[in-house]
Tab-separated table of C-alpha atoms in Angstrom:
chain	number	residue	atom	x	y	z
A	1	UNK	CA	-23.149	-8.981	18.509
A	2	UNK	CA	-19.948	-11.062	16.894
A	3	UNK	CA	-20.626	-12.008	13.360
A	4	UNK	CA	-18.799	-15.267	11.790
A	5	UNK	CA	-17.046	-13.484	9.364
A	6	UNK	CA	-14.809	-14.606	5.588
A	7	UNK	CA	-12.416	-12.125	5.118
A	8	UNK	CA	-11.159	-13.160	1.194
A	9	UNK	CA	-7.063	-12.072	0.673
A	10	UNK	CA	-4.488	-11.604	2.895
A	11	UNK	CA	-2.462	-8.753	1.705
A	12	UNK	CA	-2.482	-5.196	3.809
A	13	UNK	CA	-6.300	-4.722	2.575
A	14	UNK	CA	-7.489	-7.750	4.111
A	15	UNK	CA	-5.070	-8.036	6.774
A	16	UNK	CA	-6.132	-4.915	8.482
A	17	UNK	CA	-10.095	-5.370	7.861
A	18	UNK	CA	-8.932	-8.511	9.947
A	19	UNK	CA	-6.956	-7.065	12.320
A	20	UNK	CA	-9.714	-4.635	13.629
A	21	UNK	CA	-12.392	-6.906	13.152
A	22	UNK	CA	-10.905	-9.410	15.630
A	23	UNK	CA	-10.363	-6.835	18.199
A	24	UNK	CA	-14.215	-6.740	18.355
A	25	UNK	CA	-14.711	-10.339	18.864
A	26	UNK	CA	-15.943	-11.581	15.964
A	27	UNK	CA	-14.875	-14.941	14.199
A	28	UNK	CA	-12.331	-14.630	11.356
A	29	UNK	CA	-11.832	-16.877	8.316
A	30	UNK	CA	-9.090	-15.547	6.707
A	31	UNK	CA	-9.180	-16.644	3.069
A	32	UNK	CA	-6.686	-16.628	0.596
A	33	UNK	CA	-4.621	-18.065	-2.291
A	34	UNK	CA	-1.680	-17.081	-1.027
A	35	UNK	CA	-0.145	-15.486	2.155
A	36	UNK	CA	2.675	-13.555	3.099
A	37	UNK	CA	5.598	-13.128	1.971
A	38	UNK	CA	4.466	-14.750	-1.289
A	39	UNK	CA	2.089	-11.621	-2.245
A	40	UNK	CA	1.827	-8.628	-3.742
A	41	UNK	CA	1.965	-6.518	-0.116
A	42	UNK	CA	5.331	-8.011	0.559
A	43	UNK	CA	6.706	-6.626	-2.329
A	44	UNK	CA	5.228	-2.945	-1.907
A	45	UNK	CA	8.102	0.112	-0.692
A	46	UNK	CA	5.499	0.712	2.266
A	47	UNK	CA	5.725	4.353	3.227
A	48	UNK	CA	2.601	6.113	3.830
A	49	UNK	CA	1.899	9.004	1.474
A	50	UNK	CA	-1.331	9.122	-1.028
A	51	UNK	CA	0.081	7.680	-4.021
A	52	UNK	CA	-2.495	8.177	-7.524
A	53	UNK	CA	-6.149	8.489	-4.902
A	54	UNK	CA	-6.015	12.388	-5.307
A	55	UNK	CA	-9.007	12.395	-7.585
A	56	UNK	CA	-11.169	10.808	-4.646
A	57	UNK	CA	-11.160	12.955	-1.484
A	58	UNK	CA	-12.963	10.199	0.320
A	59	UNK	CA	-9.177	9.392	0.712
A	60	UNK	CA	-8.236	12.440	2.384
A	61	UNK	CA	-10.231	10.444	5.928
A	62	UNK	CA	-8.863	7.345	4.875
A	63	UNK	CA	-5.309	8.218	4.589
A	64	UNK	CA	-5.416	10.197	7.377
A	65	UNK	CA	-6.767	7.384	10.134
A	66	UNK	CA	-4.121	4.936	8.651
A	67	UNK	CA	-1.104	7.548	9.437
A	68	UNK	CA	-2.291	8.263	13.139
A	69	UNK	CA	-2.902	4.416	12.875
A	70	UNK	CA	0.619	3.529	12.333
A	71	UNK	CA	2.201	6.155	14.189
A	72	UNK	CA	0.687	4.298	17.283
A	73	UNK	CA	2.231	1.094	16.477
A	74	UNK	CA	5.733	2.597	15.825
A	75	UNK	CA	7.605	0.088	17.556
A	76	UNK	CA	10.733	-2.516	16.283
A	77	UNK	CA	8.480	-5.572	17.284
A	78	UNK	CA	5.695	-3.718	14.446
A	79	UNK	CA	8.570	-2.859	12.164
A	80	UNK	CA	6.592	0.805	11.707
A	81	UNK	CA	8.945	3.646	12.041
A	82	UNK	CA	8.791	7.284	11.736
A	83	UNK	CA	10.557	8.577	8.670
A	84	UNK	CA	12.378	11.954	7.162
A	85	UNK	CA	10.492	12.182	3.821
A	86	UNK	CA	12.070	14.596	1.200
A	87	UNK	CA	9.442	14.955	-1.544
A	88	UNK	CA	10.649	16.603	-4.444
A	89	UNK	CA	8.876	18.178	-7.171
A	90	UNK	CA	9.266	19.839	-10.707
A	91	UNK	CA	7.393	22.232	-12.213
A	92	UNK	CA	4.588	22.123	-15.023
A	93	UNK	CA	3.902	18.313	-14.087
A	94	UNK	CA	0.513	18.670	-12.867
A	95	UNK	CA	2.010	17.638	-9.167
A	96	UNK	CA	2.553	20.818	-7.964
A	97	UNK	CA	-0.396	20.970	-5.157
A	98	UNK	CA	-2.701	18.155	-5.572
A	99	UNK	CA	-1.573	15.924	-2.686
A	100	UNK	CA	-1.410	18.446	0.011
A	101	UNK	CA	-4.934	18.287	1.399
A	102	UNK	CA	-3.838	14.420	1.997
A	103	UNK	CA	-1.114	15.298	4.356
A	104	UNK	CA	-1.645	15.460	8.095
A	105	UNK	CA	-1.967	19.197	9.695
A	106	UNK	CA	1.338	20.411	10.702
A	107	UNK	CA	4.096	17.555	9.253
A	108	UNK	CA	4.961	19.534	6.146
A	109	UNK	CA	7.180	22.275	5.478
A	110	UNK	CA	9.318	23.605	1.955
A	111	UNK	CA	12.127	23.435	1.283
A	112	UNK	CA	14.434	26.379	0.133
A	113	UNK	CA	15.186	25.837	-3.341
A	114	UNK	CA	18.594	25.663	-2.957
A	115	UNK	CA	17.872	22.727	-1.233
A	116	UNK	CA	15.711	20.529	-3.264
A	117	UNK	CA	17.269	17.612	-4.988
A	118	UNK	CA	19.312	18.142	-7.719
A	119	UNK	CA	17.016	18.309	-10.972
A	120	UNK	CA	14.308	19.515	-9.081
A	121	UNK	CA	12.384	22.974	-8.748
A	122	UNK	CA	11.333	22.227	-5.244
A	123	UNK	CA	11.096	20.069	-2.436
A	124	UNK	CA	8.904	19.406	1.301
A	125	UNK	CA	9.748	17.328	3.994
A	126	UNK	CA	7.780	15.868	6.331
A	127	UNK	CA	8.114	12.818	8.835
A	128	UNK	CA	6.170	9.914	7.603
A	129	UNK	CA	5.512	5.695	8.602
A	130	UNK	CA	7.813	3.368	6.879
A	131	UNK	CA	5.935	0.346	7.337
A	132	UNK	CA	8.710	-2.748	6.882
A	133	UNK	CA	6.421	-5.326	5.517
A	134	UNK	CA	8.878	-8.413	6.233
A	135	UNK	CA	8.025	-7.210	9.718
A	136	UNK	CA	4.667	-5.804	9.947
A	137	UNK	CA	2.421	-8.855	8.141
A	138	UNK	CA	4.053	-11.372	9.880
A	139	UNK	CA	3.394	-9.249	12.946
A	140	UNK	CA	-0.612	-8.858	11.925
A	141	UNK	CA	-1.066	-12.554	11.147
A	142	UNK	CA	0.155	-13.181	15.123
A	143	UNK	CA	-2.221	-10.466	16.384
A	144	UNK	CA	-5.477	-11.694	14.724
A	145	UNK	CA	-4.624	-15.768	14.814
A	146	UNK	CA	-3.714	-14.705	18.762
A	147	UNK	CA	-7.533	-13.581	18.492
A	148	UNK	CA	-9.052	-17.119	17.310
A	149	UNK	CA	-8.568	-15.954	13.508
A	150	UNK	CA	-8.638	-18.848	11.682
A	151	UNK	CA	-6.428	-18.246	7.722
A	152	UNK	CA	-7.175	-21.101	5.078
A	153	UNK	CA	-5.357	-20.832	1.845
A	154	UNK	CA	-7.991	-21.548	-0.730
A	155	UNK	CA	-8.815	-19.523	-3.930
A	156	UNK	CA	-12.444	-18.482	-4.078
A	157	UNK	CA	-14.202	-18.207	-7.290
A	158	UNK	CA	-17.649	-17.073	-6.160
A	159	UNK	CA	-18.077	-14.619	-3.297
A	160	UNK	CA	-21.967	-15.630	-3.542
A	161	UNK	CA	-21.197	-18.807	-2.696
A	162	UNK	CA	-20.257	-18.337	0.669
A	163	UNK	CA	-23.130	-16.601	1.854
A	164	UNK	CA	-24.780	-19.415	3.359
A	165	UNK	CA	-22.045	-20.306	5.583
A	166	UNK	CA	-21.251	-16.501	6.737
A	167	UNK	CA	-22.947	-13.700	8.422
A	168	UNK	CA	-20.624	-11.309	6.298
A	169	UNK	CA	-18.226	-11.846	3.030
A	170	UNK	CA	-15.638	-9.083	2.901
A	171	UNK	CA	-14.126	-9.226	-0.319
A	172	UNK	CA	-9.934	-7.997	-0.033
A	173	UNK	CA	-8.988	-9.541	-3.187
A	174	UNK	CA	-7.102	-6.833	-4.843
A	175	UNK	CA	-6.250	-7.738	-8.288
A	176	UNK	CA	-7.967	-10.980	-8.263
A	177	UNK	CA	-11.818	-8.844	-7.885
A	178	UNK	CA	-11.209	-8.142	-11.836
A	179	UNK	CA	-12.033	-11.704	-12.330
A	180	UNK	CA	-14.287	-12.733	-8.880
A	181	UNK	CA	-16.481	-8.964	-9.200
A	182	UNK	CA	-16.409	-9.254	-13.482
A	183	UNK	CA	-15.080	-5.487	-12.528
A	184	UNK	CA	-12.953	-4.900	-15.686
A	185	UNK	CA	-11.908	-1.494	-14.262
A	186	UNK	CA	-9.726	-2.722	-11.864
A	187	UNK	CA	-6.248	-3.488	-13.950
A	188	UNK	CA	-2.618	-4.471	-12.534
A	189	UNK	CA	0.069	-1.671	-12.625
A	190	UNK	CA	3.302	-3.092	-12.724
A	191	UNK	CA	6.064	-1.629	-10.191
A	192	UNK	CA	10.004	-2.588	-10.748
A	193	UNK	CA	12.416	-1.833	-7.890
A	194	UNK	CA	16.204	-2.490	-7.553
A	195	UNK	CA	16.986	-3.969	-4.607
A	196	UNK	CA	20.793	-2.411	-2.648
A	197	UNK	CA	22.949	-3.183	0.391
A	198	UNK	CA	21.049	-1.083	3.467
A	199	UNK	CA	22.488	1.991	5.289
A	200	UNK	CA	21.920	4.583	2.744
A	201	UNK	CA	20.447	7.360	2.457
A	202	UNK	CA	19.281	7.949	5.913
A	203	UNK	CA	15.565	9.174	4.908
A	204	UNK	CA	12.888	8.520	1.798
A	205	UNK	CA	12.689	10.324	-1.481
A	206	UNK	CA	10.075	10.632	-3.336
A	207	UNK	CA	9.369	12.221	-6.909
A	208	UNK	CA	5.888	10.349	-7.638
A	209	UNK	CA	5.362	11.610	-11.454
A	210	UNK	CA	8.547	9.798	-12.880
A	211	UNK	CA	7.930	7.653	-10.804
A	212	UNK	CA	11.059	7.640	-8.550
A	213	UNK	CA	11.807	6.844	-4.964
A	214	UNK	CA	14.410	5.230	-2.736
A	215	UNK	CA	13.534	3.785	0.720
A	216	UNK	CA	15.666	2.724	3.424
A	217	UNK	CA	14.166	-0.265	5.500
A	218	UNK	CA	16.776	-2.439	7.563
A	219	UNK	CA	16.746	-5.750	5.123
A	220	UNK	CA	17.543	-3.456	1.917
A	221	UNK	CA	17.249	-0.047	0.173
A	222	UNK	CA	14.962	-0.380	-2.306
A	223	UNK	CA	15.219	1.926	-5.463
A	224	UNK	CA	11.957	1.913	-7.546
A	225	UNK	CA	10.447	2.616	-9.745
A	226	UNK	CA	7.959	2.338	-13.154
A	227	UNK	CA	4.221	2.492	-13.429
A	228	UNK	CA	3.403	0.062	-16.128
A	229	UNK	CA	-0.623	0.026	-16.443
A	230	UNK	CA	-2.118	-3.205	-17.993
A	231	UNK	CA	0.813	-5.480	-17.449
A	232	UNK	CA	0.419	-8.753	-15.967
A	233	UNK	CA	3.563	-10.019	-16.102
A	234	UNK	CA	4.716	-9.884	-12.755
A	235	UNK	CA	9.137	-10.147	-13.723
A	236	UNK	CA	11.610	-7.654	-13.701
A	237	UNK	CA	13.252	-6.215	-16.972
A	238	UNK	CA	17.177	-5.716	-16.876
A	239	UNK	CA	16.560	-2.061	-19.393
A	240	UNK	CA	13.904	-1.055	-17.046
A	241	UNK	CA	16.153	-1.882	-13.920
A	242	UNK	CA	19.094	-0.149	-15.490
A	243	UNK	CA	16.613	3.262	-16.079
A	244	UNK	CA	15.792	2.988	-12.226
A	245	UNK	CA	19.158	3.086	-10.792
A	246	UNK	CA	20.464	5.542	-13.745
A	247	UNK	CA	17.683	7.943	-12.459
A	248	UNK	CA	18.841	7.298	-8.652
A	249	UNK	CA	22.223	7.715	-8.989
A	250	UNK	CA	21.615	11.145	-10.516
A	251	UNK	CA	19.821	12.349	-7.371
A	252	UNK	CA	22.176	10.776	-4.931
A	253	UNK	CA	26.100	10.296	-5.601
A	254	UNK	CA	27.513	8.020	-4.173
A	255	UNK	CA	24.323	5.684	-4.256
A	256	UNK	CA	26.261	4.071	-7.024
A	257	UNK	CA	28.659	2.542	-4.964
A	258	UNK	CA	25.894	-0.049	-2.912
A	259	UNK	CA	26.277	-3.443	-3.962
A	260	UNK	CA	23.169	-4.694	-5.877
A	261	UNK	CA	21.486	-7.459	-3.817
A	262	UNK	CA	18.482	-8.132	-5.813
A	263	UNK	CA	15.531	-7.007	-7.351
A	264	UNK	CA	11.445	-7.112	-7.996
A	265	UNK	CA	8.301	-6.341	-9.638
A	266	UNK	CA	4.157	-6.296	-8.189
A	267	UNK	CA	1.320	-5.517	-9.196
A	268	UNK	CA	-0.623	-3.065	-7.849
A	269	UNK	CA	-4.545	-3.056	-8.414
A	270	UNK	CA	-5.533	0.024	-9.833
A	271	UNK	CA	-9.320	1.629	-9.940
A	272	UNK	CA	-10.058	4.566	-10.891
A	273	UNK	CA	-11.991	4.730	-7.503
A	274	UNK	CA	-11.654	2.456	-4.717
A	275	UNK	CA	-14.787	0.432	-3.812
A	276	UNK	CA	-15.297	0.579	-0.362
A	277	UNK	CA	-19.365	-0.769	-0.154
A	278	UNK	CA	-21.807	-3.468	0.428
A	279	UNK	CA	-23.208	-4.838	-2.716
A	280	UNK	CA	-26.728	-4.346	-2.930
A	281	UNK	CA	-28.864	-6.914	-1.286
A	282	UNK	CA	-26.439	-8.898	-0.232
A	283	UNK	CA	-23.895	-9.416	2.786
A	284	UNK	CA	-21.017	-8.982	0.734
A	285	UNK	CA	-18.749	-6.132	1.462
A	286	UNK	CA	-15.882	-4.734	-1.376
A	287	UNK	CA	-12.568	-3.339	-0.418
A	288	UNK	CA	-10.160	-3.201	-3.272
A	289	UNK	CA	-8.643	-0.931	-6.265
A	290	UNK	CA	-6.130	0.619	-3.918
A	291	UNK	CA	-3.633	0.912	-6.677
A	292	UNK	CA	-0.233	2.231	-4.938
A	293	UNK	CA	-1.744	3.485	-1.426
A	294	UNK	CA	-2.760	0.472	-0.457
A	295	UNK	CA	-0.983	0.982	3.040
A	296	UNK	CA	-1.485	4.482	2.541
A	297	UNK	CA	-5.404	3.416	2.818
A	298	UNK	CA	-5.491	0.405	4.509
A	299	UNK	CA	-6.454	1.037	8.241
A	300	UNK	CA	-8.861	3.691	6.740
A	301	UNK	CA	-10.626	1.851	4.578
A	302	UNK	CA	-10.811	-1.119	6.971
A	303	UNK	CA	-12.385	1.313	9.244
A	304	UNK	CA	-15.451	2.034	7.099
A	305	UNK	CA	-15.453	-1.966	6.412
A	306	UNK	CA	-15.891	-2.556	10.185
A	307	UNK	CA	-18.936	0.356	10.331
A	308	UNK	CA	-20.750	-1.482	7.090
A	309	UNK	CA	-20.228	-4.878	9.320
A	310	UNK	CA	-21.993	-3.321	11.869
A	311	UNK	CA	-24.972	-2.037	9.793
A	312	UNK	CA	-25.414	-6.068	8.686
């Protein structure tokens, strides 16, 4: 049975709740304040790997359907690609092991030590999607207005208020569900990155407890990166922007000699746990507090949406 449905933000959380929704028939209002590129899941780095959701194994299943997800839609059209990961690690961080039971079976393997990153104790590989998000939203919008998805840019202050006109609410508002939920314990974590000419490096790095990581997408490399909990101002700082490439340069010579061709800074909306649930008595449905994963999580995540929908 289709469902007229309000799907509330358009960023990777909302967009992929969309996405599979439509490809079960159902009718779409896609409703936001904003809409790509001008949001927060523009701006994101985009690789898959389970960035700060180890303390909730619920996202070992989540994580995992979104990387078989995007591996399907590898393609240039999707702007999803297969990438060499090096993820490096140092000792007595407290990073040692926990992500591991996030990673699909058989895609990791060590490193020798003699060749992990300079700085570092050790390092994995492992072949991971680099989702290109100048490519891939764009690319979603298409696929679910090509459906009859209908997107309205309109900022909603009351989820309630919608009920009458909608068989199902499915909230996707990220950062903006602090305000629209009264959920104070979802709180913006700011992310700088540098912005340098493409071509190099050839793969990702990763070292997630500084936080550093450089990523090679076809428009720019993009050098990141801080973790700045409880900021809301969402502008670059030259000191912080000097620390990133500093730390960058010391893992890979020669990085130093890419021209600079701009920079950024997003918010991320942090939870402690992500809410992924129907609120009681009601035909509202959360999804949000993805922090950094939030493409990490999204097709997963949308997944369980699309089962609540169908309990409704």
């Amino acid at each position: 049975m289709t469902k007229k449905i309000a799907v509330i933000g358009a960023g990777i959380s909302g967009m992929s709740c969309a996405y599979l929704l439509a490809e079960q028939g159902h009718e779409l209002h896609i409703i936001a304040k904003g809409f790509s590129p001008n949001i927060t899941s523009n701006r994101a780095a985009a690789f898959w790997f389970p960035y700060h959701i180890r303390n909730d194994k619920r996202g070992i299943g989540w994580c995992l359907d979104s990387f078989y997800f995007y591996k399907k839609l590898c393609g240039e059209e999707t702007g999803i690609s297969m990438q060499r990961l090096i993820k490096a690690v140092k000792d007595n961080t407290g990073d040692e092991d926990t992500w591991l039971d996030f990673m699909p079976p058989d895609t990791l393997s060590l490193l020798q030590n003699d060749k992990a990153p300079a700085g570092y104790n050790s390092a994995y590989e492992a072949y991971v999607p680099l989702i290109e998000t100048q490519i891939f939203l764009p690319w979603l919008y298409k696929q679910v207005e090509a459906k009859g998805a209908i997107l309205k840019q309109q900022q909603i202050f009351d989820l309630h208020d919608l009920s009458g006109e909608y068989d199902t609410i499915i909230n996707c508002a990220a950062l903006g569900s602090r305000e629209l939920c009264n959920d104070k314990t979802v709180i913006p974590v700011r992310g700088q990155v540098v912005l340098l000419e493409p071509g190099f490096p050839d793969h990702i790095f990763l070292d997630n407890q500084t936080p550093a990581y450089i990523v090679p997408r076809k428009d720019a490399t993009i050098v990141g990166g801080t973790y700045e909990e409880n900021v809301y101002d969402e502008k670059t700082e030259q000191e912080s922007l000097d620390d990133i490439l500093k730390r960058a340069y010391s893992v890979f010579p020669g990085l130093d000699k890419r021209k600079i061709i701009g920079n950024w800074a997003g918010l991320r909306p942090y939870r402690p746990e992500v809410r992924v649930e129907r609120e009681k008595d009601t035909n509202i449905i959360h999804n949000y507090g993805h922090g950094g994963s939030g493409y990490t999580l999204a097709f997963g995540c949308a997944g369980e949406v699309v089962e609540l929908v169908n309990e409704i």
